């Protein structure tokens, strides 16, 4: 090593150390709220606080005893599951169509598919509320389901489109040359290759649906609440760790989703 290269190597060490500090700080910033809310859910005290005053499962028991929160949880799970399935199917078809469209029209098509991400959720919710009332679905479970599908669709579409772009066109040509029709090519060649994207798209759609607040607030059926709405109503009058227990259950659901992706397709292939 020459003397001129020694300062360059030495100069890289502070830079690498600086990047390491930034990454650690970013992880702390992202994980600190999760650790705080999980710890607060196990407190033996009467208020949401961290560190917890002792350890107790009483707030999980209270959550399960609150019918409004349990009903909100089941409604969120049901709507989220339907949203994940329907959105994944529609997003798959849209991604195939987008791959077949090229040029400027293809760019506009891609923009249209991600439009719900660009328009403020409140404006989308208000417009959808008026539209659903026009067709007789205002303040119904079906109307709320449509809103969740609409807002979750871009997440699945982006994931599936990215997976489709990684499939070489030569594989489709080879499949056709061997006598396979379009459905056989899709089922036996394309679908297995994009399965990680489908899994991630479904997980993203479910998580987004589970956390939607504004759309749910305006479109919710009479007498029905999703979990975020039920939690907001609860915290309006009570500031108990029951809310932290509900939030912890939501975190556990997200972890289960990631574990399923790892089990079924592997996180390396999904990303």
JSON list of N, CA and C in Angstrom, two decimals, residues 2 15 18 41 48 51 54-55 61 82 90 96 99 120 131 141-142 152 154 168 172 190 235 243 249 255 258:
[
{"chain": "A", "resi": 2, "resn": "UNK", "atom": "N", "xyz": [0.61, 2.17, -0.90]},
{"chain": "A", "resi": 2, "resn": "UNK", "atom": "CA", "xyz": [1.41, 3.39, -1.00]},
{"chain": "A", "resi": 2, "resn": "UNK", "atom": "C", "xyz": [1.01, 4.37, 0.07]},
{"chain": "A", "resi": 15, "resn": "UNK", "atom": "N", "xyz": [-16.27, 7.89, 7.99]},
{"chain": "A", "resi": 15, "resn": "UNK", "atom": "CA", "xyz": [-17.48, 7.90, 7.18]},
{"chain": "A", "resi": 15, "resn": "UNK", "atom": "C", "xyz": [-18.34, 6.66, 7.47]},
{"chain": "A", "resi": 18, "resn": "UNK", "atom": "N", "xyz": [-19.92, 7.03, 10.80]},
{"chain": "A", "resi": 18, "resn": "UNK", "atom": "CA", "xyz": [-21.06, 7.95, 10.75]},
{"chain": "A", "resi": 18, "resn": "UNK", "atom": "C", "xyz": [-22.30, 7.28, 10.19]},
{"chain": "A", "resi": 41, "resn": "UNK", "atom": "N", "xyz": [-48.45, -2.12, 27.49]},
{"chain": "A", "resi": 41, "resn": "UNK", "atom": "CA", "xyz": [-49.61, -3.02, 27.52]},
{"chain": "A", "resi": 41, "resn": "UNK", "atom": "C", "xyz": [-49.52, -4.04, 28.66]},
{"chain": "A", "resi": 48, "resn": "UNK", "atom": "N", "xyz": [-51.44, 4.48, 30.60]},
{"chain": "A", "resi": 48, "resn": "UNK", "atom": "CA", "xyz": [-50.44, 4.10, 29.60]},
{"chain": "A", "resi": 48, "resn": "UNK", "atom": "C", "xyz": [-49.14, 4.81, 29.93]},
{"chain": "A", "resi": 51, "resn": "UNK", "atom": "N", "xyz": [-41.40, 3.24, 31.53]},
{"chain": "A", "resi": 51, "resn": "UNK", "atom": "CA", "xyz": [-41.52, 1.78, 31.76]},
{"chain": "A", "resi": 51, "resn": "UNK", "atom": "C", "xyz": [-42.75, 1.43, 32.59]},
{"chain": "A", "resi": 54, "resn": "UNK", "atom": "N", "xyz": [-44.73, -2.60, 37.12]},
{"chain": "A", "resi": 54, "resn": "UNK", "atom": "CA", "xyz": [-45.01, -4.01, 37.32]},
{"chain": "A", "resi": 54, "resn": "UNK", "atom": "C", "xyz": [-45.49, -4.67, 36.04]},
{"chain": "A", "resi": 55, "resn": "UNK", "atom": "N", "xyz": [-45.73, -5.96, 36.10]},
{"chain": "A", "resi": 55, "resn": "UNK", "atom": "CA", "xyz": [-46.16, -6.72, 34.93]},
{"chain": "A", "resi": 55, "resn": "UNK", "atom": "C", "xyz": [-47.51, -7.37, 35.20]},
{"chain": "A", "resi": 61, "resn": "UNK", "atom": "N", "xyz": [-56.99, -8.99, 29.27]},
{"chain": "A", "resi": 61, "resn": "UNK", "atom": "CA", "xyz": [-58.27, -9.55, 29.72]},
{"chain": "A", "resi": 61, "resn": "UNK", "atom": "C", "xyz": [-59.39, -8.52, 29.57]},
{"chain": "A", "resi": 82, "resn": "UNK", "atom": "N", "xyz": [-60.81, -10.11, 3.29]},
{"chain": "A", "resi": 82, "resn": "UNK", "atom": "CA", "xyz": [-61.48, -10.00, 1.99]},
{"chain": "A", "resi": 82, "resn": "UNK", "atom": "C", "xyz": [-60.73, -9.02, 1.09]},
{"chain": "A", "resi": 90, "resn": "UNK", "atom": "N", "xyz": [-57.34, -8.68, -8.36]},
{"chain": "A", "resi": 90, "resn": "UNK", "atom": "CA", "xyz": [-57.50, -7.56, -9.28]},
{"chain": "A", "resi": 90, "resn": "UNK", "atom": "C", "xyz": [-56.15, -6.96, -9.65]},
{"chain": "A", "resi": 96, "resn": "UNK", "atom": "N", "xyz": [-50.77, -7.60, -15.22]},
{"chain": "A", "resi": 96, "resn": "UNK", "atom": "CA", "xyz": [-50.61, -8.27, -16.52]},
{"chain": "A", "resi": 96, "resn": "UNK", "atom": "C", "xyz": [-51.00, -7.33, -17.65]},
{"chain": "A", "resi": 99, "resn": "UNK", "atom": "N", "xyz": [-48.30, -4.72, -18.10]},
{"chain": "A", "resi": 99, "resn": "UNK", "atom": "CA", "xyz": [-47.11, -5.24, -18.77]},
{"chain": "A", "resi": 99, "resn": "UNK", "atom": "C", "xyz": [-47.31, -5.33, -20.28]},
{"chain": "A", "resi": 120, "resn": "UNK", "atom": "N", "xyz": [-55.16, 12.74, -1.64]},
{"chain": "A", "resi": 120, "resn": "UNK", "atom": "CA", "xyz": [-55.37, 12.67, -0.18]},
{"chain": "A", "resi": 120, "resn": "UNK", "atom": "C", "xyz": [-56.54, 11.75, 0.17]},
{"chain": "A", "resi": 131, "resn": "UNK", "atom": "N", "xyz": [-70.54, 8.88, -3.98]},
{"chain": "A", "resi": 131, "resn": "UNK", "atom": "CA", "xyz": [-70.78, 7.88, -5.02]},
{"chain": "A", "resi": 131, "resn": "UNK", "atom": "C", "xyz": [-71.56, 6.69, -4.48]},
{"chain": "A", "resi": 141, "resn": "UNK", "atom": "N", "xyz": [-71.78, -2.25, 4.93]},
{"chain": "A", "resi": 141, "resn": "UNK", "atom": "CA", "xyz": [-70.54, -3.02, 5.03]},
{"chain": "A", "resi": 141, "resn": "UNK", "atom": "C", "xyz": [-69.91, -3.19, 3.64]},
{"chain": "A", "resi": 142, "resn": "UNK", "atom": "N", "xyz": [-70.75, -3.41, 2.62]},
{"chain": "A", "resi": 142, "resn": "UNK", "atom": "CA", "xyz": [-70.23, -3.56, 1.26]},
{"chain": "A", "resi": 142, "resn": "UNK", "atom": "C", "xyz": [-69.56, -2.27, 0.79]},
{"chain": "A", "resi": 152, "resn": "UNK", "atom": "N", "xyz": [-56.36, 0.00, -0.80]},
{"chain": "A", "resi": 152, "resn": "UNK", "atom": "CA", "xyz": [-55.29, -0.99, -0.63]},
{"chain": "A", "resi": 152, "resn": "UNK", "atom": "C", "xyz": [-54.76, -1.50, -1.97]},
{"chain": "A", "resi": 154, "resn": "UNK", "atom": "N", "xyz": [-53.32, -0.09, -4.67]},
{"chain": "A", "resi": 154, "resn": "UNK", "atom": "CA", "xyz": [-51.99, 0.29, -5.17]},
{"chain": "A", "resi": 154, "resn": "UNK", "atom": "C", "xyz": [-50.84, -0.47, -4.52]},
{"chain": "A", "resi": 168, "resn": "UNK", "atom": "N", "xyz": [-38.47, -13.02, -17.19]},
{"chain": "A", "resi": 168, "resn": "UNK", "atom": "CA", "xyz": [-37.98, -12.80, -18.56]},
{"chain": "A", "resi": 168, "resn": "UNK", "atom": "C", "xyz": [-39.06, -13.13, -19.59]},
{"chain": "A", "resi": 172, "resn": "UNK", "atom": "N", "xyz": [-41.97, -16.89, -21.53]},
{"chain": "A", "resi": 172, "resn": "UNK", "atom": "CA", "xyz": [-43.28, -16.98, -22.15]},
{"chain": "A", "resi": 172, "resn": "UNK", "atom": "C", "xyz": [-43.16, -17.46, -23.59]},
{"chain": "A", "resi": 190, "resn": "UNK", "atom": "N", "xyz": [-45.61, -18.31, -15.14]},
{"chain": "A", "resi": 190, "resn": "UNK", "atom": "CA", "xyz": [-45.60, -16.96, -14.56]},
{"chain": "A", "resi": 190, "resn": "UNK", "atom": "C", "xyz": [-45.99, -16.98, -13.08]},
{"chain": "A", "resi": 235, "resn": "UNK", "atom": "N", "xyz": [-60.34, 5.84, 23.48]},
{"chain": "A", "resi": 235, "resn": "UNK", "atom": "CA", "xyz": [-59.37, 6.80, 24.02]},
{"chain": "A", "resi": 235, "resn": "UNK", "atom": "C", "xyz": [-59.98, 8.19, 24.22]},
{"chain": "A", "resi": 243, "resn": "UNK", "atom": "N", "xyz": [-55.91, 0.15, 25.42]},
{"chain": "A", "resi": 243, "resn": "UNK", "atom": "CA", "xyz": [-55.59, 0.56, 24.05]},
{"chain": "A", "resi": 243, "resn": "UNK", "atom": "C", "xyz": [-54.21, 0.05, 23.64]},
{"chain": "A", "resi": 249, "resn": "UNK", "atom": "N", "xyz": [-51.69, -6.34, 19.92]},
{"chain": "A", "resi": 249, "resn": "UNK", "atom": "CA", "xyz": [-52.28, -7.41, 19.13]},
{"chain": "A", "resi": 249, "resn": "UNK", "atom": "C", "xyz": [-52.16, -7.11, 17.64]},
{"chain": "A", "resi": 255, "resn": "UNK", "atom": "N", "xyz": [-46.53, -9.25, 12.57]},
{"chain": "A", "resi": 255, "resn": "UNK", "atom": "CA", "xyz": [-45.40, -10.19, 12.68]},
{"chain": "A", "resi": 255, "resn": "UNK", "atom": "C", "xyz": [-45.80, -11.56, 12.13]},
{"chain": "A", "resi": 258, "resn": "UNK", "atom": "N", "xyz": [-45.60, -11.44, 8.34]},
{"chain": "A", "resi": 258, "resn": "UNK", "atom": "CA", "xyz": [-44.22, -11.56, 7.86]},
{"chain": "A", "resi": 258, "resn": "UNK", "atom": "C", "xyz": [-43.72, -13.00, 8.00]}
]
